[in-house]
Amino acid sequence: MLKRISFILFGLMMTFVAHAAIDTYNFKSVEEEQQFRELTGQLRCPKCQNNSIADSNAPIATDMREKVYELMEQGQSRQDIINYMVDRYGNFVTYEPPMTPATIFLWLIPALCVVIGAAATVMLSRRRKVSASGVESETLSEQEKARLQQLLSDKTGAKGRKKS
């Protein structure tokens, strides 16, 4: 009985191994295989967040690898294959998208936020210099300083007299 169960379990385990297929491609030369590996490493899987089609096991990545192989067999150049993938899946499939007005705008947004934040900080700091009456603070002349000192000393002197 134990032998039967072991045999059945072994058979079930082998079915899982049979499904773990590896893509095999027949290349004409080592250079062609190297180019395939470079291309599949440079193209991003549209389904996965940040995996190349060489690293991804998603069905779309498998289809893309097969298409790269097929285009290479047809004699397409490296750039033609990249252009085909970009036309089909968009600029997302390349790790280095071309510089377009949209990408320039995306790169400038953080810089604009910093400039706007700095301008807001400067404006707020200038508003704090303005007194509650709305008059900007200025430096006092010597005559005004003397008058202020006199008022302050009169006030402290008056306080001192009230306490006694």
Tab-separated table of C-alpha atoms in Angstrom:
chain	number	residue	atom	x	y	z
A	1	MET	CA	0.000	0.000	0.000
A	2	LEU	CA	2.811	2.383	0.886
A	3	LYS	CA	4.492	1.703	-2.461
A	4	ARG	CA	1.297	2.595	-4.312
A	5	ILE	CA	0.876	5.887	-2.459
A	6	SER	CA	4.547	6.729	-3.052
A	7	PHE	CA	4.182	5.936	-6.744
A	8	ILE	CA	1.041	8.115	-7.056
A	9	LEU	CA	2.682	11.016	-5.204
A	10	PHE	CA	5.767	10.724	-7.412
A	11	GLY	CA	3.576	10.804	-10.516
A	12	LEU	CA	1.726	13.893	-9.275
A	13	MET	CA	4.996	15.676	-8.522
A	14	MET	CA	6.296	14.941	-11.993
A	15	THR	CA	3.274	16.644	-13.553
A	16	PHE	CA	4.261	19.887	-11.813
A	17	VAL	CA	7.788	19.614	-13.179
A	18	ALA	CA	6.445	19.059	-16.681
A	19	HIS	CA	4.642	22.414	-16.553
A	20	ALA	CA	7.807	24.286	-15.616
A	21	ALA	CA	8.934	24.746	-19.198
A	22	ILE	CA	11.865	26.917	-20.175
A	23	ASP	CA	11.830	28.921	-23.376
A	24	THR	CA	14.362	27.524	-25.799
A	25	TYR	CA	15.337	29.261	-28.989
A	26	ASN	CA	17.689	28.079	-31.698
A	27	PHE	CA	20.064	30.853	-32.683
A	28	LYS	CA	22.321	30.876	-35.730
A	29	SER	CA	25.239	32.347	-33.805
A	30	VAL	CA	26.408	33.296	-30.341
A	31	GLU	CA	26.169	36.984	-31.322
A	32	GLU	CA	22.506	36.564	-32.225
A	33	GLU	CA	21.822	34.910	-28.870
A	34	GLN	CA	23.660	37.740	-27.102
A	35	GLN	CA	21.603	40.329	-28.995
A	36	PHE	CA	18.404	38.483	-27.987
A	37	ARG	CA	19.441	38.512	-24.328
A	38	GLU	CA	20.295	42.232	-24.494
A	39	LEU	CA	17.015	43.116	-26.197
A	40	THR	CA	14.875	41.111	-23.798
A	41	GLY	CA	16.794	42.675	-20.903
A	42	GLN	CA	16.142	46.197	-22.201
A	43	LEU	CA	12.435	45.804	-22.873
A	44	ARG	CA	10.105	46.191	-19.901
A	45	CYS	CA	7.157	43.915	-19.250
A	46	PRO	CA	3.902	45.908	-19.545
A	47	LYS	CA	2.231	43.830	-16.824
A	48	CYS	CA	5.039	43.733	-14.265
A	49	GLN	CA	6.083	46.855	-12.396
A	50	ASN	CA	9.785	46.941	-13.103
A	51	ASN	CA	10.811	43.637	-14.678
A	52	SER	CA	12.286	43.126	-18.086
A	53	ILE	CA	10.644	40.637	-20.413
A	54	ALA	CA	13.678	38.395	-19.844
A	55	ASP	CA	12.955	38.237	-16.092
A	56	SER	CA	9.161	38.139	-16.189
A	57	ASN	CA	7.036	35.009	-16.275
A	58	ALA	CA	3.879	36.877	-17.291
A	59	PRO	CA	2.156	35.552	-20.418
A	60	ILE	CA	2.588	38.890	-22.190
A	61	ALA	CA	6.343	38.788	-21.515
A	62	THR	CA	6.478	35.307	-23.026
A	63	ASP	CA	4.638	36.582	-26.100
A	64	MET	CA	7.012	39.536	-26.358
A	65	ARG	CA	10.084	37.273	-26.141
A	66	GLU	CA	8.647	35.102	-28.906
A	67	LYS	CA	7.989	38.190	-31.037
A	68	VAL	CA	11.555	39.450	-30.481
A	69	TYR	CA	12.873	36.050	-31.566
A	70	GLU	CA	10.557	36.022	-34.597
A	71	LEU	CA	11.627	39.528	-35.665
A	72	MET	CA	15.286	38.602	-35.252
A	73	GLU	CA	14.733	35.530	-37.437
A	74	GLN	CA	13.217	37.829	-40.082
A	75	GLY	CA	16.437	39.846	-40.059
A	76	GLN	CA	15.055	42.963	-38.354
A	77	SER	CA	17.611	45.288	-36.808
A	78	ARG	CA	17.802	45.956	-33.093
A	79	GLN	CA	16.249	49.414	-33.479
A	80	ASP	CA	13.466	48.047	-35.707
A	81	ILE	CA	12.542	45.549	-32.997
A	82	ILE	CA	12.525	48.254	-30.321
A	83	ASN	CA	10.422	50.502	-32.568
A	84	TYR	CA	7.963	47.651	-33.160
A	85	MET	CA	7.564	47.094	-29.420
A	86	VAL	CA	7.174	50.828	-28.730
A	87	ASP	CA	4.545	51.128	-31.477
A	88	ARG	CA	2.645	48.204	-30.040
A	89	TYR	CA	3.008	48.780	-26.277
A	90	GLY	CA	4.012	52.442	-25.942
A	91	ASN	CA	7.115	54.119	-24.546
A	92	PHE	CA	6.625	52.282	-21.247
A	93	VAL	CA	8.340	49.174	-22.649
A	94	THR	CA	11.686	50.965	-22.845
A	95	TYR	CA	13.629	51.847	-19.732
A	96	GLU	CA	14.842	55.022	-21.465
A	97	PRO	CA	11.800	56.734	-23.008
A	98	PRO	CA	12.432	59.499	-25.559
A	99	MET	CA	12.349	63.143	-24.492
A	100	THR	CA	8.934	64.525	-25.442
A	101	PRO	CA	7.047	67.611	-24.225
A	102	ALA	CA	5.124	65.369	-21.824
A	103	THR	CA	8.285	63.897	-20.273
A	104	ILE	CA	9.909	67.336	-20.064
A	105	PHE	CA	6.820	68.572	-18.217
A	106	LEU	CA	7.030	65.613	-15.823
A	107	TRP	CA	10.681	66.399	-15.100
A	108	LEU	CA	9.934	70.095	-14.513
A	109	ILE	CA	7.047	69.593	-12.062
A	110	PRO	CA	9.325	68.968	-9.022
A	111	ALA	CA	11.484	71.993	-9.874
A	112	LEU	CA	8.378	74.160	-10.223
A	113	CYS	CA	7.129	72.938	-6.849
A	114	VAL	CA	10.440	73.933	-5.238
A	115	VAL	CA	10.326	77.400	-6.839
A	116	ILE	CA	6.704	77.935	-5.787
A	117	GLY	CA	7.503	76.767	-2.252
A	118	ALA	CA	10.491	79.119	-2.023
A	119	ALA	CA	8.398	82.039	-3.303
A	120	ALA	CA	5.661	81.268	-0.773
A	121	THR	CA	8.232	81.134	2.025
A	122	VAL	CA	9.674	84.507	1.037
A	123	MET	CA	6.222	86.087	0.796
A	124	LEU	CA	5.173	84.719	4.192
A	125	SER	CA	8.366	85.906	5.841
A	126	ARG	CA	7.809	89.405	4.408
A	127	ARG	CA	4.239	89.446	5.728
A	128	ARG	CA	5.502	88.687	9.205
A	129	LYS	CA	7.618	91.842	9.086
A	130	VAL	CA	4.474	93.898	8.642
A	131	SER	CA	3.009	94.903	11.997
A	132	ALA	CA	-0.584	94.318	13.023
A	133	SER	CA	-1.509	97.856	11.977
A	134	GLY	CA	-0.380	97.136	8.447
A	135	VAL	CA	2.639	99.440	8.602
A	136	GLU	CA	5.969	97.940	7.684
A	137	SER	CA	8.541	98.018	10.454
A	138	GLU	CA	11.402	100.420	9.919
A	139	THR	CA	14.520	101.217	11.877
A	140	LEU	CA	14.092	104.002	14.386
A	141	SER	CA	15.960	107.273	14.218
A	142	GLU	CA	18.034	108.403	17.215
A	143	GLN	CA	15.300	110.783	18.311
A	144	GLU	CA	12.670	108.015	18.156
A	145	LYS	CA	14.929	105.632	20.076
A	146	ALA	CA	15.396	108.219	22.828
A	147	ARG	CA	11.635	108.816	23.024
A	148	LEU	CA	10.979	105.068	23.197
A	149	GLN	CA	13.548	104.663	25.943
A	150	GLN	CA	11.935	107.515	27.883
A	151	LEU	CA	8.468	105.963	27.548
A	152	LEU	CA	9.735	102.579	28.648
A	153	SER	CA	11.565	103.996	31.655
A	154	ASP	CA	8.501	106.058	32.641
A	155	LYS	CA	6.354	102.961	32.413
A	156	THR	CA	8.713	100.812	34.498
A	157	GLY	CA	9.147	103.642	36.971
A	158	ALA	CA	5.377	103.950	37.324
A	159	LYS	CA	5.085	100.214	37.945
A	160	GLY	CA	7.755	100.355	40.583
A	161	ARG	CA	5.962	103.186	42.422
A	162	LYS	CA	2.650	101.350	42.417
A	163	LYS	CA	4.167	98.308	44.097
A	164	SER	CA	5.488	100.235	47.073
